[in-house]
Amino acid sequence: MIDGSRLFELEDTHGSGAYGKRPTALLRGEGVYVYDEVGTRYLDATSGQGVAALGHSHPAVQAAIAEQAGRLITCHESFYNDRRAEFYDLLSGIMPADLKRFFLCNSGAEAIEGSLKVAKLLTGRDGIVAAKRAFHGRTTGALSMTWTPKYRKPFQAWLPSVTHVPYNDIEAAQGAITEDTAAVVAEAVQGEGGVHPAKDEYLQALRDACDRTGAMLVFDEIQTGLGRTGRWFGFQHADVTPDIVAIAKAIGGGLPMGVVSWRAAHGPIDRATHGSTFGGNPLACAAAIATLTTLRDQGLIEQAAVKGTWLAERLRALELNSVREVRGRGLMLGLELRGRVTPVLKALQEAGVLGLPAGLNTLRLLPPLIITREQLQVIVDAIAEVLD
Ligand SMILES: *Cc1c(COP(=O)(O)O)cnc(C)c1O
């Protein structure tokens, strides 16, 4: 076992350098809590970056992984598998409308890459319209659609066919979406970009523009999906059906998994146009089955709406001078601060609560959907203690 300062030294020596790291090692998790190298407990209001919707090491997910690990861990999609079939069946019961074709992969960026390829295959076009402040991942295609210059600048112009339009600006989107557009890509609530919810009319206008031009409407539900906003998917608040949906983060219960979902009416894609060695492996499928079943059977989606409204109201009621606005949907909340978020994150951690940034000035809260009222109150109390 590695202990103490050696752990930090080894990671600093051999890690890529790509991450700004907090000087804390997380060694154990249980429910909404994680524990560091000296046993200090934190309430994880990040859900491990939006992944642990059921909290950490949920018993149902643990049991599913252990059982499947003893039977079959890997099975390429060139063979059929019972767990994968069961997962398709379950997910197709959850997806709205006829979003019932799936390509399985292993991460969010991969789900975005897959979504673009499906859109290009279905339309035979290559134009992409994305939004300013968008975050879609860090592989070269996904990065081309991500807005933040800090992430994109060293690489420049990988996909030349991307147009960025201001988010929530209907006219700008209408102007940019043409008969050369393959995909219009949007988040129902921009996460990294500062926790900005889409206006219902905006998402409806994107749908109309796609219908008019034959472009595919792609929603990136990687962060907003699977109950986070109080519906299974963020776009359901606007009563709009996309052509393609990218899903990842929470779906595997902590195991890596991504899904591209598209409308059955568009049919399957041609053989050999896409693929993934690990995609659809039985271990991730078993964990995802346990995750989706638990979310559904415990009513956690509906509860996320109620809990989120309660949390937002309590935070607003604090009337903090340093908070410009509390916004978001369900258990995806942003507190836009008058100052920088970094020192606030540090102080919050000292008060026992882990939060996330969203841009330079916004504190983002993505607590596990299993969180209780009392635990939400702990977050409110910590914020009241840290901010004035
Ligand atoms: C996290 C995230 C991604 C990228 O997912 P990775 O698994 O890190 O590749 C893409 N889009 C959104 C909205 C995300 O929140």
Short mmCIF file of C-alpha atoms and ligand atoms in Angstrom, two decimals:
data_model
loop_
_atom_site.label_atom_id
_atom_site.label_comp_id
_atom_site.label_asym_id
_atom_site.label_seq_id
_atom_site.Cartn_x
_atom_site.Cartn_y
_atom_site.Cartn_z
CA MET A 1 0.00 0.00 0.00
CA ILE A 2 1.13 3.52 -0.84
CA ASP A 3 0.71 5.99 1.97
CA GLY A 4 1.11 9.60 3.04
CA SER A 5 3.18 12.05 1.04
CA ARG A 6 4.46 9.29 -1.31
CA LEU A 7 1.02 9.08 -2.88
CA PHE A 8 1.09 12.77 -3.82
CA GLU A 9 4.72 12.57 -4.96
CA LEU A 10 4.05 9.61 -7.28
CA GLU A 11 1.04 11.27 -8.91
CA ASP A 12 2.90 14.55 -9.35
CA THR A 13 5.94 12.81 -10.85
CA HIS A 14 4.11 10.57 -13.28
CA GLY A 15 0.73 12.23 -13.91
CA SER A 16 0.20 14.02 -17.24
CA GLY A 17 0.07 17.49 -15.72
CA ALA A 18 -3.25 18.10 -17.48
CA TYR A 19 -5.23 18.47 -14.25
CA GLY A 20 -5.29 21.20 -11.65
CA LYS A 21 -5.40 18.97 -8.58
CA ARG A 22 -6.65 19.60 -5.07
CA PRO A 23 -4.11 18.51 -2.42
CA THR A 24 -6.47 15.81 -1.19
CA ALA A 25 -6.54 12.07 -1.89
CA LEU A 26 -9.94 10.38 -1.86
CA LEU A 27 -9.63 6.80 -0.66
CA ARG A 28 -13.17 5.69 0.08
CA GLY A 29 -16.75 6.64 -0.69
CA GLU A 30 -20.11 5.70 0.73
CA GLY A 31 -23.36 7.32 -0.33
CA VAL A 32 -22.99 11.10 -0.49
CA TYR A 33 -19.71 10.99 1.45
CA VAL A 34 -16.07 10.54 0.47
CA TYR A 35 -13.11 10.12 2.84
CA ASP A 36 -9.57 11.45 2.39
CA GLU A 37 -6.13 10.10 3.28
CA VAL A 38 -6.42 11.07 6.94
CA GLY A 39 -10.02 9.91 7.29
CA THR A 40 -11.70 13.33 6.99
CA ARG A 41 -15.24 13.01 5.64
CA TYR A 42 -16.64 15.32 2.94
CA LEU A 43 -20.15 15.66 1.57
CA ASP A 44 -19.57 15.22 -2.17
CA ALA A 45 -21.75 17.86 -3.83
CA THR A 46 -19.90 17.14 -7.09
CA SER A 47 -21.03 13.48 -7.38
CA GLY A 48 -17.51 12.78 -8.61
CA GLN A 49 -17.95 15.32 -11.44
CA GLY A 50 -21.58 14.44 -12.18
CA VAL A 51 -21.05 10.68 -12.27
CA ALA A 52 -22.25 9.30 -8.93
CA ALA A 53 -26.00 10.01 -9.21
CA LEU A 54 -26.62 7.13 -6.78
CA GLY A 55 -23.78 8.28 -4.53
CA HIS A 56 -20.56 6.34 -4.12
CA SER A 57 -20.38 2.52 -4.15
CA HIS A 58 -24.16 2.07 -4.13
CA PRO A 59 -24.93 -1.50 -2.92
CA ALA A 60 -27.00 -2.31 -6.05
CA VAL A 61 -24.17 -1.22 -8.37
CA GLN A 62 -21.55 -3.03 -6.26
CA ALA A 63 -23.55 -6.26 -6.35
CA ALA A 64 -24.17 -6.04 -10.11
CA ILE A 65 -20.47 -5.46 -10.85
CA ALA A 66 -19.33 -8.28 -8.53
CA GLU A 67 -21.81 -10.75 -10.00
CA GLN A 68 -20.99 -9.91 -13.62
CA ALA A 69 -17.22 -9.84 -12.96
CA GLY A 70 -17.48 -13.49 -11.94
CA ARG A 71 -19.22 -14.43 -15.21
CA LEU A 72 -17.95 -12.38 -18.16
CA ILE A 73 -16.21 -9.00 -18.20
CA THR A 74 -15.52 -8.45 -21.87
CA CYS A 75 -17.53 -9.36 -24.96
CA HIS A 76 -16.97 -7.51 -28.23
CA GLU A 77 -20.09 -6.38 -30.11
CA SER A 78 -19.30 -8.82 -32.89
CA PHE A 79 -20.99 -11.30 -30.51
CA TYR A 80 -24.35 -11.07 -28.76
CA ASN A 81 -24.54 -10.90 -24.96
CA ASP A 82 -27.37 -11.30 -22.40
CA ARG A 83 -26.41 -8.27 -20.25
CA ARG A 84 -26.14 -5.99 -23.28
CA ALA A 85 -29.52 -7.13 -24.60
CA GLU A 86 -31.07 -6.52 -21.18
CA PHE A 87 -29.51 -3.06 -21.07
CA TYR A 88 -30.88 -2.16 -24.53
CA ASP A 89 -34.32 -3.31 -23.43
CA LEU A 90 -34.23 -1.26 -20.22
CA LEU A 91 -32.82 1.89 -21.85
CA SER A 92 -35.31 1.76 -24.71
CA GLY A 93 -38.10 1.75 -22.10
CA ILE A 94 -36.65 4.94 -20.58
CA MET A 95 -35.84 6.94 -23.74
CA PRO A 96 -38.70 9.21 -24.86
CA ALA A 97 -40.34 9.01 -28.30
CA ASP A 98 -38.58 6.61 -30.67
CA LEU A 99 -34.99 7.32 -29.46
CA LYS A 100 -34.41 3.58 -29.45
CA ARG A 101 -31.26 2.94 -31.54
CA PHE A 102 -28.04 2.93 -29.52
CA PHE A 103 -24.30 2.94 -30.07
CA LEU A 104 -22.42 2.06 -26.87
CA CYS A 105 -19.04 3.57 -26.02
CA ASN A 106 -16.99 4.56 -22.99
CA SER A 107 -17.06 8.29 -22.27
CA GLY A 108 -18.80 11.57 -22.90
CA ALA A 109 -16.46 12.79 -25.61
CA GLU A 110 -16.86 9.47 -27.38
CA ALA A 111 -20.64 9.80 -27.22
CA ILE A 112 -20.29 13.26 -28.83
CA GLU A 113 -17.95 11.97 -31.54
CA GLY A 114 -20.42 9.15 -32.21
CA SER A 115 -23.32 11.61 -32.36
CA LEU A 116 -21.49 13.68 -34.99
CA LYS A 117 -20.72 10.62 -37.08
CA VAL A 118 -24.33 9.43 -36.91
CA ALA A 119 -25.55 12.93 -37.91
CA LYS A 120 -23.11 13.02 -40.84
CA LEU A 121 -24.12 9.52 -41.94
CA LEU A 122 -27.82 10.33 -41.74
CA THR A 123 -27.57 13.65 -43.60
CA GLY A 124 -24.55 13.25 -45.88
CA ARG A 125 -23.52 16.79 -44.79
CA ASP A 126 -20.75 18.06 -42.55
CA GLY A 127 -21.76 21.45 -41.10
CA ILE A 128 -22.04 21.69 -37.32
CA VAL A 129 -23.71 24.43 -35.30
CA ALA A 130 -22.74 24.61 -31.62
CA ALA A 131 -23.20 27.27 -28.94
CA LYS A 132 -20.85 29.74 -27.34
CA ARG A 133 -19.90 28.68 -23.77
CA ALA A 134 -20.62 25.05 -24.77
CA PHE A 135 -18.66 22.14 -23.34
CA HIS A 136 -18.74 18.87 -25.30
CA GLY A 137 -15.47 17.18 -24.36
CA ARG A 138 -11.79 17.13 -25.29
CA THR A 139 -11.20 14.74 -28.15
CA THR A 140 -10.47 16.66 -31.34
CA GLY A 141 -14.00 16.59 -32.79
CA ALA A 142 -15.69 17.31 -29.46
CA LEU A 143 -13.11 20.02 -28.72
CA SER A 144 -13.96 21.76 -31.98
CA MET A 145 -17.47 22.30 -30.61
CA THR A 146 -16.37 23.20 -27.09
CA TRP A 147 -16.25 26.98 -26.74
CA THR A 148 -13.78 27.85 -23.94
CA PRO A 149 -10.65 29.23 -25.69
CA LYS A 150 -8.42 27.91 -22.85
CA TYR A 151 -9.31 24.35 -23.87
CA ARG A 152 -9.20 24.89 -27.65
CA LYS A 153 -6.49 27.42 -28.35
CA PRO A 154 -3.38 25.23 -28.37
CA PHE A 155 -5.02 22.99 -30.97
CA GLN A 156 -6.96 25.34 -33.31
CA ALA A 157 -9.42 24.43 -36.02
CA TRP A 158 -9.58 20.66 -36.06
CA LEU A 159 -13.04 20.61 -37.59
CA PRO A 160 -13.34 23.60 -39.91
CA SER A 161 -17.09 23.20 -40.34
CA VAL A 162 -18.19 24.34 -36.85
CA THR A 163 -20.12 27.57 -36.30
CA HIS A 164 -20.59 28.86 -32.74
CA VAL A 165 -23.70 30.92 -32.04
CA PRO A 166 -24.73 32.68 -28.81
CA TYR A 167 -26.69 30.32 -26.54
CA ASN A 168 -30.41 31.08 -26.12
CA ASP A 169 -30.32 33.43 -29.15
CA ILE A 170 -33.05 32.15 -31.47
CA GLU A 171 -32.33 34.49 -34.38
CA ALA A 172 -28.62 33.71 -34.43
CA ALA A 173 -29.35 29.97 -34.45
CA GLN A 174 -31.93 30.33 -37.21
CA GLY A 175 -29.41 32.24 -39.29
CA ALA A 176 -26.65 29.65 -38.80
CA ILE A 177 -28.69 26.48 -39.44
CA THR A 178 -28.78 25.85 -43.20
CA GLU A 179 -29.15 23.04 -45.71
CA ASP A 180 -25.42 22.32 -45.25
CA THR A 181 -25.89 21.65 -41.53
CA ALA A 182 -25.52 18.03 -40.41
CA ALA A 183 -25.86 18.61 -36.67
CA VAL A 184 -27.09 21.30 -34.29
CA VAL A 185 -25.57 20.45 -30.92
CA ALA A 186 -26.81 21.89 -27.62
CA GLU A 187 -26.87 21.30 -23.87
CA ALA A 188 -30.27 21.64 -22.15
CA VAL A 189 -28.43 23.35 -19.30
CA GLN A 190 -24.88 24.48 -20.03
CA GLY A 191 -22.79 22.92 -17.27
CA GLU A 192 -19.14 23.90 -17.52
CA GLY A 193 -20.21 27.12 -19.22
CA GLY A 194 -21.72 28.48 -15.99
CA VAL A 195 -24.98 26.54 -15.32
CA HIS A 196 -27.21 28.34 -17.81
CA PRO A 197 -30.56 26.64 -18.54
CA ALA A 198 -31.90 26.82 -22.11
CA LYS A 199 -35.15 28.66 -22.64
CA ASP A 200 -37.90 26.26 -23.76
CA GLU A 201 -38.59 28.48 -26.81
CA TYR A 202 -34.92 28.27 -27.78
CA LEU A 203 -34.88 24.47 -27.86
CA GLN A 204 -38.21 24.49 -29.72
CA ALA A 205 -36.79 26.94 -32.26
CA LEU A 206 -33.77 24.68 -32.78
CA ARG A 207 -36.21 21.82 -33.47
CA ASP A 208 -38.12 23.93 -36.00
CA ALA A 209 -34.94 25.05 -37.77
CA CYS A 210 -33.75 21.43 -38.01
CA ASP A 211 -37.13 20.34 -39.40
CA ARG A 212 -36.96 23.15 -41.97
CA THR A 213 -33.42 22.30 -43.16
CA GLY A 214 -33.16 18.55 -42.55
CA ALA A 215 -30.35 18.97 -39.97
CA MET A 216 -30.11 16.57 -37.02
CA LEU A 217 -30.87 18.02 -33.59
CA VAL A 218 -28.32 16.63 -31.13
CA PHE A 219 -28.67 17.15 -27.39
CA ASP A 220 -25.62 16.69 -25.20
CA GLU A 221 -27.26 15.20 -22.09
CA ILE A 222 -23.98 13.96 -20.67
CA GLN A 223 -24.31 16.11 -17.54
CA THR A 224 -28.05 16.91 -17.56
CA GLY A 225 -29.26 13.38 -18.35
CA LEU A 226 -30.61 10.59 -16.16
CA GLY A 227 -32.60 12.64 -13.72
CA ARG A 228 -30.17 15.40 -12.79
CA THR A 229 -32.63 18.18 -13.80
CA GLY A 230 -35.78 16.48 -12.45
CA ARG A 231 -36.72 14.72 -15.71
CA TRP A 232 -34.89 11.80 -17.29
CA PHE A 233 -33.50 14.29 -19.84
CA GLY A 234 -33.17 18.05 -19.76
CA PHE A 235 -34.83 18.48 -23.17
CA GLN A 236 -38.07 16.98 -21.81
CA HIS A 237 -38.75 20.22 -19.90
CA ALA A 238 -39.15 21.93 -23.30
CA ASP A 239 -41.24 19.12 -24.77
CA VAL A 240 -38.90 18.75 -27.73
CA THR A 241 -37.71 15.47 -29.28
CA PRO A 242 -34.15 15.50 -30.64
CA ASP A 243 -32.87 13.19 -33.38
CA ILE A 244 -29.76 12.18 -31.45
CA VAL A 245 -28.85 12.21 -27.74
CA ALA A 246 -25.37 11.84 -26.20
CA ILE A 247 -25.36 10.24 -22.74
CA ALA A 248 -22.47 9.40 -20.38
CA LYS A 249 -21.34 10.41 -16.85
CA ALA A 250 -24.02 8.92 -14.52
CA ILE A 251 -25.14 6.02 -16.71
CA GLY A 252 -22.52 3.46 -15.66
CA GLY A 253 -22.89 3.99 -11.91
CA GLY A 254 -19.22 5.04 -11.87
CA LEU A 255 -17.92 2.67 -14.55
CA PRO A 256 -16.97 4.30 -17.87
CA MET A 257 -19.85 4.24 -20.33
CA GLY A 258 -21.24 6.46 -23.07
CA VAL A 259 -24.28 6.06 -25.28
CA VAL A 260 -25.34 7.62 -28.57
CA SER A 261 -29.09 7.29 -28.94
CA TRP A 262 -31.03 8.16 -32.09
CA ARG A 263 -34.53 7.92 -33.47
CA ALA A 264 -35.52 4.49 -34.77
CA ALA A 265 -37.23 6.25 -37.69
CA HIS A 266 -33.75 7.17 -38.99
CA GLY A 267 -32.82 3.46 -39.08
CA PRO A 268 -29.49 1.78 -38.25
CA ILE A 269 -26.15 3.08 -39.53
CA ASP A 270 -24.18 1.13 -42.13
CA ARG A 271 -21.93 -1.71 -41.08
CA ALA A 272 -18.31 -0.75 -40.20
CA THR A 273 -19.03 3.00 -40.16
CA HIS A 274 -18.28 3.09 -36.41
CA GLY A 275 -17.03 0.83 -33.64
CA SER A 276 -15.44 0.52 -30.18
CA THR A 277 -13.53 -2.38 -28.61
CA PHE A 278 -14.81 -1.81 -25.08
CA GLY A 279 -18.23 -0.40 -26.06
CA GLY A 280 -21.15 -2.41 -24.68
CA ASN A 281 -18.99 -4.61 -22.45
CA PRO A 282 -21.08 -6.75 -20.06
CA LEU A 283 -19.50 -5.27 -16.91
CA ALA A 284 -20.49 -1.68 -17.76
CA CYS A 285 -23.90 -2.90 -18.96
CA ALA A 286 -24.50 -4.70 -15.63
CA ALA A 287 -23.57 -1.55 -13.67
CA ALA A 288 -25.80 0.57 -15.92
CA ILE A 289 -28.76 -1.78 -15.49
CA ALA A 290 -28.42 -1.50 -11.70
CA THR A 291 -28.08 2.29 -11.94
CA LEU A 292 -31.08 2.91 -14.21
CA THR A 293 -33.29 0.45 -12.33
CA THR A 294 -32.49 2.07 -8.99
CA LEU A 295 -33.03 5.61 -10.32
CA ARG A 296 -36.40 4.56 -11.75
CA ASP A 297 -37.71 2.34 -8.94
CA GLN A 298 -36.77 4.69 -6.12
CA GLY A 299 -38.44 7.69 -7.74
CA LEU A 300 -35.15 9.60 -7.70
CA ILE A 301 -35.91 11.54 -10.89
CA GLU A 302 -39.10 13.12 -9.49
CA GLN A 303 -37.32 13.71 -6.17
CA ALA A 304 -34.48 15.54 -7.91
CA ALA A 305 -36.99 18.18 -9.04
CA VAL A 306 -38.39 18.65 -5.52
CA LYS A 307 -35.01 18.57 -3.78
CA GLY A 308 -33.51 20.96 -6.33
CA THR A 309 -36.31 23.50 -5.92
CA TRP A 310 -35.96 23.29 -2.15
CA LEU A 311 -32.17 23.74 -2.29
CA ALA A 312 -32.39 26.71 -4.68
CA GLU A 313 -35.02 28.38 -2.45
CA ARG A 314 -32.93 27.90 0.68
CA LEU A 315 -29.84 29.29 -1.05
CA ARG A 316 -31.75 32.34 -2.32
CA ALA A 317 -33.24 32.88 1.14
CA LEU A 318 -29.72 33.32 2.55
CA GLU A 319 -29.63 36.64 0.62
CA LEU A 320 -25.85 36.55 0.40
CA ASN A 321 -24.16 39.72 -0.82
CA SER A 322 -21.45 37.79 -2.60
CA VAL A 323 -23.99 35.84 -4.71
CA ARG A 324 -25.29 37.52 -7.85
CA GLU A 325 -27.72 34.77 -8.85
CA VAL A 326 -28.79 31.22 -8.00
CA ARG A 327 -29.89 29.36 -11.14
CA GLY A 328 -30.23 25.89 -12.65
CA ARG A 329 -32.65 23.02 -12.85
CA GLY A 330 -33.28 20.18 -10.40
CA LEU A 331 -30.08 19.14 -8.64
CA MET A 332 -27.89 21.04 -11.11
CA LEU A 333 -27.41 24.45 -9.53
CA GLY A 334 -25.04 27.35 -10.07
CA LEU A 335 -24.33 30.23 -7.71
CA GLU A 336 -22.89 33.08 -9.73
CA LEU A 337 -20.54 34.92 -7.40
CA ARG A 338 -19.37 38.51 -7.48
CA GLY A 339 -15.80 37.24 -7.12
CA ARG A 340 -13.68 34.24 -8.05
CA VAL A 341 -14.92 30.76 -7.21
CA THR A 342 -11.53 29.11 -6.43
CA PRO A 343 -11.11 30.44 -2.86
CA VAL A 344 -14.76 29.61 -2.17
CA LEU A 345 -14.24 25.99 -3.25
CA LYS A 346 -11.28 25.75 -0.90
CA ALA A 347 -13.19 27.23 2.04
CA LEU A 348 -16.16 24.96 1.34
CA GLN A 349 -13.90 21.92 1.39
CA GLU A 350 -12.52 23.06 4.76
CA ALA A 351 -16.15 23.25 5.90
CA GLY A 352 -16.65 19.62 4.76
CA VAL A 353 -18.40 20.11 1.41
CA LEU A 354 -16.96 19.48 -2.08
CA GLY A 355 -18.25 21.72 -4.88
CA LEU A 356 -17.27 22.39 -8.50
CA PRO A 357 -16.48 25.50 -10.50
CA ALA A 358 -18.30 26.42 -13.72
CA GLY A 359 -16.17 29.11 -15.31
CA LEU A 360 -14.31 31.58 -13.12
CA ASN A 361 -17.19 32.94 -11.06
CA THR A 362 -19.80 30.25 -10.68
CA LEU A 363 -20.02 27.64 -7.93
CA ARG A 364 -21.64 24.52 -9.34
CA LEU A 365 -23.51 21.99 -7.20
CA LEU A 366 -24.26 18.51 -8.56
CA PRO A 367 -25.08 16.50 -5.43
CA PRO A 368 -25.99 12.80 -5.71
CA LEU A 369 -29.72 12.34 -6.39
CA ILE A 370 -29.97 10.12 -3.27
CA ILE A 371 -29.16 13.11 -1.04
CA THR A 372 -31.54 13.71 1.89
CA ARG A 373 -33.08 16.97 3.15
CA GLU A 374 -30.72 16.94 6.14
CA GLN A 375 -27.71 16.52 3.88
CA LEU A 376 -28.93 19.34 1.61
CA GLN A 377 -29.17 21.50 4.71
CA VAL A 378 -25.50 20.71 5.44
CA ILE A 379 -24.63 22.23 2.03
CA VAL A 380 -26.74 25.32 2.75
CA ASP A 381 -25.12 25.75 6.18
CA ALA A 382 -21.60 25.38 4.73
CA ILE A 383 -22.32 27.98 2.04
CA ALA A 384 -23.78 30.34 4.66
CA GLU A 385 -20.61 29.89 6.74
CA VAL A 386 -18.21 30.47 3.84
CA LEU A 387 -19.91 33.28 1.90
CA ASP A 388 -21.23 36.61 3.17
C1 LIG B 1 -18.38 15.89 -19.01
C2 LIG B 1 -19.02 16.35 -20.24
C3 LIG B 1 -18.55 15.96 -21.51
C4 LIG B 1 -17.30 15.12 -21.70
O1 LIG B 1 -17.38 13.88 -21.08
P1 LIG B 1 -16.02 13.03 -20.86
O2 LIG B 1 -16.52 11.72 -20.30
O3 LIG B 1 -15.16 13.79 -19.91
O4 LIG B 1 -15.39 12.86 -22.18
C5 LIG B 1 -19.24 16.39 -22.62
N1 LIG B 1 -20.33 17.17 -22.51
C6 LIG B 1 -20.81 17.57 -21.32
C7 LIG B 1 -22.04 18.42 -21.25
C8 LIG B 1 -20.17 17.18 -20.14
O5 LIG B 1 -20.63 17.60 -18.95
#
